[in-house]
Short mmCIF file of C-alpha atoms and ligand atoms in Angstrom, two decimals:
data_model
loop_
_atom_site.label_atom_id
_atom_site.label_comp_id
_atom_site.label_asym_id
_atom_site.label_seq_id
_atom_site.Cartn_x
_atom_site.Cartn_y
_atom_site.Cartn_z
CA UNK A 1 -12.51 -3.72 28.32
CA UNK A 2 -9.81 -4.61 31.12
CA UNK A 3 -6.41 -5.45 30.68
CA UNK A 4 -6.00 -9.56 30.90
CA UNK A 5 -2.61 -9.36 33.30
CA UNK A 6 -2.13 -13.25 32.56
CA UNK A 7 -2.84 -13.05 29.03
CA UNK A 8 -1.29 -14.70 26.06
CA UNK A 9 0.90 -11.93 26.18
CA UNK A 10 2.13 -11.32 29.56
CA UNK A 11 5.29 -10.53 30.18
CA UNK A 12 5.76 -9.69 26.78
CA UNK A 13 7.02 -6.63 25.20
CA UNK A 14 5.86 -5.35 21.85
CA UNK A 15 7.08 -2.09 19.57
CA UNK A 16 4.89 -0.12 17.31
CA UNK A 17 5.41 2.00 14.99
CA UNK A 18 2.67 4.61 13.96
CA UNK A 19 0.59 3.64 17.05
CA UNK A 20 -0.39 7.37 17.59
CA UNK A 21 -3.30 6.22 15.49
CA UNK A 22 -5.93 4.29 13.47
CA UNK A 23 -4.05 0.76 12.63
CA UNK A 24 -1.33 1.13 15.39
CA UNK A 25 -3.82 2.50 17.92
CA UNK A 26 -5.84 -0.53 17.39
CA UNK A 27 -2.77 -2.83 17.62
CA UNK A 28 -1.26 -1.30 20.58
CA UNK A 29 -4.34 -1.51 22.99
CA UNK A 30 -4.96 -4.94 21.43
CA UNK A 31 -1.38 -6.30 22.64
CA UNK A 32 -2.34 -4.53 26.17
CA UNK A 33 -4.89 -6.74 26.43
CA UNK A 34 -3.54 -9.50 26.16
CA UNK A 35 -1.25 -8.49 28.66
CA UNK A 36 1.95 -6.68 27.11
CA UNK A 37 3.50 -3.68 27.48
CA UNK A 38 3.79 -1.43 25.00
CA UNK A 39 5.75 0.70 23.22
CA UNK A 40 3.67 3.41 21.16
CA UNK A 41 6.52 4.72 18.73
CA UNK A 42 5.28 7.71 16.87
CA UNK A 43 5.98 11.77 15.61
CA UNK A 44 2.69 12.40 16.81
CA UNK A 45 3.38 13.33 19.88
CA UNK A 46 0.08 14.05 21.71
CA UNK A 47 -0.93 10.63 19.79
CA UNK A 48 1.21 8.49 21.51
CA UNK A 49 0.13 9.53 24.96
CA UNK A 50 -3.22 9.21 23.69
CA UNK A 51 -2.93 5.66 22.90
CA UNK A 52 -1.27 5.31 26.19
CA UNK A 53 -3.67 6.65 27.95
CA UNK A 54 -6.08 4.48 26.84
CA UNK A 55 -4.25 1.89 27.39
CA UNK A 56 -3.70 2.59 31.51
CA UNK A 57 -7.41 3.81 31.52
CA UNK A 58 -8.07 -0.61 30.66
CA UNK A 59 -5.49 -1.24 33.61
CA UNK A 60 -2.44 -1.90 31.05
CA UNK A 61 1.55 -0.37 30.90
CA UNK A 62 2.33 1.51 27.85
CA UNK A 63 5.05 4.12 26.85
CA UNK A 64 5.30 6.92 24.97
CA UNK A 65 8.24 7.74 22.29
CA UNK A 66 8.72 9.82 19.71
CA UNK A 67 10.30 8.01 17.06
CA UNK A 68 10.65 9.09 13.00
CA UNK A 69 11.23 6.21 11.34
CA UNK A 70 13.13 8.30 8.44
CA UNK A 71 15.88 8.68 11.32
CA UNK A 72 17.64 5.81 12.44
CA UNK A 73 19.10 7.79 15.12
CA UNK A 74 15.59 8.43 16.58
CA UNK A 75 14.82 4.41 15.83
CA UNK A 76 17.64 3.24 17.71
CA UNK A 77 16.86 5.72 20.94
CA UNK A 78 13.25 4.69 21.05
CA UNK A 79 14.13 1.02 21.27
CA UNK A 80 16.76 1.58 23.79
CA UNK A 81 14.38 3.58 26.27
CA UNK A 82 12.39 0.28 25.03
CA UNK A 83 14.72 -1.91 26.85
CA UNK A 84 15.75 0.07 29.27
CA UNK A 85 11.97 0.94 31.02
CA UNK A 86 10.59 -2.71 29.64
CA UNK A 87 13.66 -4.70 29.85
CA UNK A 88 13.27 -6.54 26.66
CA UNK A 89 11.62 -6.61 23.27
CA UNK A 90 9.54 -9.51 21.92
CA UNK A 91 7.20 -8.40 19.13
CA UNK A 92 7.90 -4.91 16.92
CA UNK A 93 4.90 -3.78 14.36
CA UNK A 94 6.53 -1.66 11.87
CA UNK A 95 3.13 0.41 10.65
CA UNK A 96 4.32 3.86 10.39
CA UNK A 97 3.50 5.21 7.10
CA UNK A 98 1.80 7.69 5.21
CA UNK A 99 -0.65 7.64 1.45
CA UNK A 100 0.15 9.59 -1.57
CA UNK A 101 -0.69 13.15 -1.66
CA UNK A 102 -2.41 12.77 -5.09
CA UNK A 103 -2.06 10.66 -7.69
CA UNK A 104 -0.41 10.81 -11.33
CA UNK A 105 0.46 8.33 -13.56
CA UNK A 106 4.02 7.26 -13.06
CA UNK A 107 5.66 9.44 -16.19
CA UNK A 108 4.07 12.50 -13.88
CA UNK A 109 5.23 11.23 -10.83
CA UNK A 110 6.86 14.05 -8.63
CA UNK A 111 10.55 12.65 -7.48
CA UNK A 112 10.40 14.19 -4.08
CA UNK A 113 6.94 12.70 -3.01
CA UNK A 114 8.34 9.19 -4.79
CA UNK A 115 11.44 9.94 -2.14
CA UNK A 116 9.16 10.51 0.79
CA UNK A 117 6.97 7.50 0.23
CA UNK A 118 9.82 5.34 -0.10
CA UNK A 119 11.67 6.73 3.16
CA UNK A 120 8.88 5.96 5.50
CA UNK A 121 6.84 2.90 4.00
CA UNK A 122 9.53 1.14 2.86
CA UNK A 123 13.04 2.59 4.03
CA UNK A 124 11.56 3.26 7.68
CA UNK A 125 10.94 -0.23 8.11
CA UNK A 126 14.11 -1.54 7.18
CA UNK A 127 15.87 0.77 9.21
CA UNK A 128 13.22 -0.05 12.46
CA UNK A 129 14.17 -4.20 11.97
CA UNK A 130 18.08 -3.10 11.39
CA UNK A 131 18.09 -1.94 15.42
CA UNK A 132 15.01 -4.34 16.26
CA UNK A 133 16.39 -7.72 15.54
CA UNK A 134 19.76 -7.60 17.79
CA UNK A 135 17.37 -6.88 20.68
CA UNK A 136 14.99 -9.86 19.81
CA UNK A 137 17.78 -12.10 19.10
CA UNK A 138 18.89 -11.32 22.68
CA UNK A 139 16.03 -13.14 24.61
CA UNK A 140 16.46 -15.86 22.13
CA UNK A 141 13.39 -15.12 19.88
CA UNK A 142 9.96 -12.94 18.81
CA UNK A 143 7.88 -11.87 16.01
CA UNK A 144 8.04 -9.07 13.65
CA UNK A 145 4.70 -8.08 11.81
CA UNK A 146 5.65 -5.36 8.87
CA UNK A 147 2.33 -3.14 7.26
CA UNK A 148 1.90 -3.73 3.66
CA UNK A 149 -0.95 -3.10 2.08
CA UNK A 150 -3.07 -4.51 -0.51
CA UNK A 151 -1.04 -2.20 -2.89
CA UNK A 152 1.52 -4.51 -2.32
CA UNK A 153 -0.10 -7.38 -3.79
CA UNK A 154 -1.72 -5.49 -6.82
CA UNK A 155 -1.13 -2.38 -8.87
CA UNK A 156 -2.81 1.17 -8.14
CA UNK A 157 -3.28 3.22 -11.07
CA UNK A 158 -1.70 6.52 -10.18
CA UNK A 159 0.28 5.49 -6.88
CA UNK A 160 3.48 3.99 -8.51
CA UNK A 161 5.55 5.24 -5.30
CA UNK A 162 2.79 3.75 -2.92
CA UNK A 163 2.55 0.69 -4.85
CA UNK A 164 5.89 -0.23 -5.47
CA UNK A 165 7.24 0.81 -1.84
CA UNK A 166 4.24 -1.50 -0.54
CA UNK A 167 5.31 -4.22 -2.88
CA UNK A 168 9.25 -4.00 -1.46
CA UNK A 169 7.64 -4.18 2.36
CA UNK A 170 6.66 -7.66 0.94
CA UNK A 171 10.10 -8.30 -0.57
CA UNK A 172 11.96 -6.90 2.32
CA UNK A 173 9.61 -9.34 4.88
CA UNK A 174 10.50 -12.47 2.63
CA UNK A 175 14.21 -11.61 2.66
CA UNK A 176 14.30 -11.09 6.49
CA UNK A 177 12.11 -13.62 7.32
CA UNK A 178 14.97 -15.60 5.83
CA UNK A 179 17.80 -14.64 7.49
CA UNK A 180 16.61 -15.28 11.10
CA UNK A 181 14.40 -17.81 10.91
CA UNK A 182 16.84 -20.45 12.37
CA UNK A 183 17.36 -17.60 14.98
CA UNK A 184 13.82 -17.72 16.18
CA UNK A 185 12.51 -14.75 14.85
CA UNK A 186 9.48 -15.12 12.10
CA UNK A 187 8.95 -11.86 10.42
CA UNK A 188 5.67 -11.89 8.33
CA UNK A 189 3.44 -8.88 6.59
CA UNK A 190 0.28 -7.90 7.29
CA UNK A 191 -1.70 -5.88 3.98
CA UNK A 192 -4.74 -3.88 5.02
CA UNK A 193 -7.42 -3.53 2.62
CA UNK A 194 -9.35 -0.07 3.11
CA UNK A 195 -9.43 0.62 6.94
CA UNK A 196 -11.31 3.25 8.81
CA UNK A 197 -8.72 5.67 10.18
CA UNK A 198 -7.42 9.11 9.79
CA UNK A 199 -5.34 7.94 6.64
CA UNK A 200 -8.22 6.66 4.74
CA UNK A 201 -10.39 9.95 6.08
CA UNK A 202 -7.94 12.22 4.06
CA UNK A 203 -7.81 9.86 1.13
CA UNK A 204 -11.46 9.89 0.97
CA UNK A 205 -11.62 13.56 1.64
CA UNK A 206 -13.49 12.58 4.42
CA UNK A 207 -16.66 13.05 2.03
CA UNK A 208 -20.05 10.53 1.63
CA UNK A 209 -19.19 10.17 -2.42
CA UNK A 210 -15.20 9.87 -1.01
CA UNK A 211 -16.18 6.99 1.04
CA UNK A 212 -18.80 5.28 -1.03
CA UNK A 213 -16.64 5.10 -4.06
CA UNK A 214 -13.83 3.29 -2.04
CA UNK A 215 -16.58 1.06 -0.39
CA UNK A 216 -17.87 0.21 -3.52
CA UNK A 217 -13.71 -1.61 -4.33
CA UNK A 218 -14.97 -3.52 -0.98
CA UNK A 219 -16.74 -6.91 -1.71
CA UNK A 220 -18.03 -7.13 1.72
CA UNK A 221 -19.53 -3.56 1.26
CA UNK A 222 -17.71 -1.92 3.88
CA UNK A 223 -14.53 -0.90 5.28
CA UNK A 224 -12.71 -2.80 7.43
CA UNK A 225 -12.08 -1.98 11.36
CA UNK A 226 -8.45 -1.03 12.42
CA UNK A 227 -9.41 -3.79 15.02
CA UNK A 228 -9.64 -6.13 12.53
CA UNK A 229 -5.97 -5.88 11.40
CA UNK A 230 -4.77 -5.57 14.63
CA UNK A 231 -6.25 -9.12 15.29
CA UNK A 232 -4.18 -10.80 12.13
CA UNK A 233 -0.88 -8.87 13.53
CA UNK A 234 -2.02 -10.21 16.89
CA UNK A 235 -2.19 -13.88 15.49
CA UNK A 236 0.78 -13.47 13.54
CA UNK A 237 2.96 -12.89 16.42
CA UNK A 238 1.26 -15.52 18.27
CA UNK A 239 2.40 -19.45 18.96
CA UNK A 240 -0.29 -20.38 16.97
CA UNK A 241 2.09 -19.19 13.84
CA UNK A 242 4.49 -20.68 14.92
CA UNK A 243 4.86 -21.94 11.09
CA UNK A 244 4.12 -18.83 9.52
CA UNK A 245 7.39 -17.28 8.08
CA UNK A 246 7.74 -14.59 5.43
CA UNK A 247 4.05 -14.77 4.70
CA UNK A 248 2.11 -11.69 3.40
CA UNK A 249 -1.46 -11.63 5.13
CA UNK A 250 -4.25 -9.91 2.83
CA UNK A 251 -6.84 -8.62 5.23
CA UNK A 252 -9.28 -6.94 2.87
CA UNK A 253 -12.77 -7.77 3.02
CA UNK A 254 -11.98 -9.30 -0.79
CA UNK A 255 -10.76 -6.16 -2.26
CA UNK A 256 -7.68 -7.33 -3.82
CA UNK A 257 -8.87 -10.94 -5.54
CA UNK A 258 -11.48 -9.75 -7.95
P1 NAP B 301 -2.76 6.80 10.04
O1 NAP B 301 -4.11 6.78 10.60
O2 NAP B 301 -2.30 7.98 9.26
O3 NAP B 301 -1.68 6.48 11.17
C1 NAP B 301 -0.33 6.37 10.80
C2 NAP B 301 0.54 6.98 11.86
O4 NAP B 301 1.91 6.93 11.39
C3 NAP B 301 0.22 8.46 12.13
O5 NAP B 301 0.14 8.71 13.51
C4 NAP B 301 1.39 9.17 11.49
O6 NAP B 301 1.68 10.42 12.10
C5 NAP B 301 2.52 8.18 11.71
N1 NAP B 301 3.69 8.45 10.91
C6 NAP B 301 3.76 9.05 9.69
N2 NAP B 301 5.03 9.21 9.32
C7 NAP B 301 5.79 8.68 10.32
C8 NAP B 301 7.19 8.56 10.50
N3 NAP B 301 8.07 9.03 9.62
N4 NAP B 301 7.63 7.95 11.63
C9 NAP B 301 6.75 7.50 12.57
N5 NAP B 301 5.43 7.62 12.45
C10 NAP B 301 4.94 8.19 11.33
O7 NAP B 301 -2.60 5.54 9.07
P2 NAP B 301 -3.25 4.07 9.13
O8 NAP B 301 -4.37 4.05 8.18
O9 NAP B 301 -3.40 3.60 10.51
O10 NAP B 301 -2.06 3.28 8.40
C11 NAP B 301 -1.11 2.51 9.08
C12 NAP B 301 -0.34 1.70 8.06
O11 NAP B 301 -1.26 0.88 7.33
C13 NAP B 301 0.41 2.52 7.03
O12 NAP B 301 1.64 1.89 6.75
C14 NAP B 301 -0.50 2.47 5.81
O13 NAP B 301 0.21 2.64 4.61
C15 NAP B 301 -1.06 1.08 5.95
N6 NAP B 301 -2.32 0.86 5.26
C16 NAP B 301 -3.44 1.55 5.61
C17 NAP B 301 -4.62 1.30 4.94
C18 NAP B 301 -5.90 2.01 5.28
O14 NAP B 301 -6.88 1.83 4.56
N7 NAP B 301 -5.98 2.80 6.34
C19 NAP B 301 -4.66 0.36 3.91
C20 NAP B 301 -3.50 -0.34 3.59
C21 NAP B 301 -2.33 -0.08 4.27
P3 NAP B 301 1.10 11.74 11.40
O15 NAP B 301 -0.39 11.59 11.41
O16 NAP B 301 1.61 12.85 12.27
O17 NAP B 301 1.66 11.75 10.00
#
């Protein structure tokens, strides 16, 4: 595919977090597109200029930062070099995050992974809208799509950390969405059901039986395409929801309503 220069997003300029792969991969060259720049905001390094590089291979303008979304000081550089090469910021995708390394029921539950879980799912992406939303509010307006997950509309037995950080995203989306949306920003959630992508090969264990026994959670039979998320987060941010505020978008082939 080509880059559409006059797209619906032209002229645009759009942040993403944990676009060195799978879900934010898919995102970022979707926004390109359509015709925005992008910023691919990751601490995989060689990642980001992979996603960027496919990007300019289609003809588009992406950038490259490293950005840990457990540092705030990192955040707030990334979207400064943002403004600085782009000159503006209309749309941020706060994805970064990472699963459980194994489960155990919640009595088990090791402090420091519940700690790590909670300072990149959940703490990351309040700290990311903290120094994104004085930049949005500057050009009078944008959308902010946060990564939930359809742990944060249900329990998982086993992930309490995963679960309940995934269930604050939610909260955390509902109480920004609030604040600014007589300031022209609508903040919304988007929560994946099982994708294809490097975080769901390691949580499968990359194995047939792996796969087939999270397939078998899928109604549809299958796991979804990181493409297909990035198309909600793409609508989401779009005019056409232009009513949409504080909502949490289940994208999950079914999983999450039997
Ligand atoms: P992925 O393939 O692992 O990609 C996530 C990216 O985020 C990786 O490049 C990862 O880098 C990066 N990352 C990790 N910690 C970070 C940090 N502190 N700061 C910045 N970047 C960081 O995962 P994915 O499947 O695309 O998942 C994206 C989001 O969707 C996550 O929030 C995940 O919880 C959510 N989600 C995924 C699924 C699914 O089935 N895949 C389902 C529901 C929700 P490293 O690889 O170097 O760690």
């Amino acid at each position: 595919m080509t880059t559409n220069k006059n797209g619906a997003y032209a002229g645009k300029v759009a942040f993403i977090t944990g676009g060195a792969n799978g879900i934010g991969r898919a995102t970022a060259i979707a926004f390109a597109r359509l015709g925005a720049r992008v910023v691919v905001a990751d601490v995989f390094e060689d990642g980001n200029h992979e996603t960027v590089r496919l990007i300019e291979a289609e003809g588009g303008q992406a950038l490259a930062v490293r950005c840990d979304v457990t540092r705030a000081e990192e955040v707030k550089v990334a979207l400064e070099k943002t403004v600085e090469v782009f000159g503006r910021l209309d749309f941020a995708f706060n994805n970064a995050g990472i699963e459980p390394k194994k489960p155990a029921p919640t009595a088990d539950y090791d402090e420091e992974e519940w700690d790590r879980i909670f300072d990149i799912n959940l703490r990351g992406v309040f700290v990311c809208m903290k120094h994104e939303i004085p930049l949005i509010l500057k050009q009078g307006g944008g959308a902010i799509v946060n990564t939930s997950s359809g742990a944060g509309v249900i329990g998982i037995k086993g992930s309490p950390a995963y679960t309940a950080a995934k269930h604050g995203v939610i909260g955390l989306t509902k109480a920004a969405a609030l604040d600014y949306a007589a300031q022209n920003i609508r903040i919304n959630a988007v929560c994946p059901g099982y994708i294809e992508t490097p975080m769901m090969e390691r949580f499968t264990g990359g194995t047939p039986e792996g796969r087939a026994k999270v397939i078998a959670e899928e109604p549809v039979g299958r796991m979804g395409k990181p493409e297909e998320i990035a198309a909600a987060v793409l609508w989401l941010c779009s005019d056409g929801a232009a009513f949409m505020i504080g909502h949490a978008m289940v994208v999950d082939g079914g999983q999450t309503i039997q």
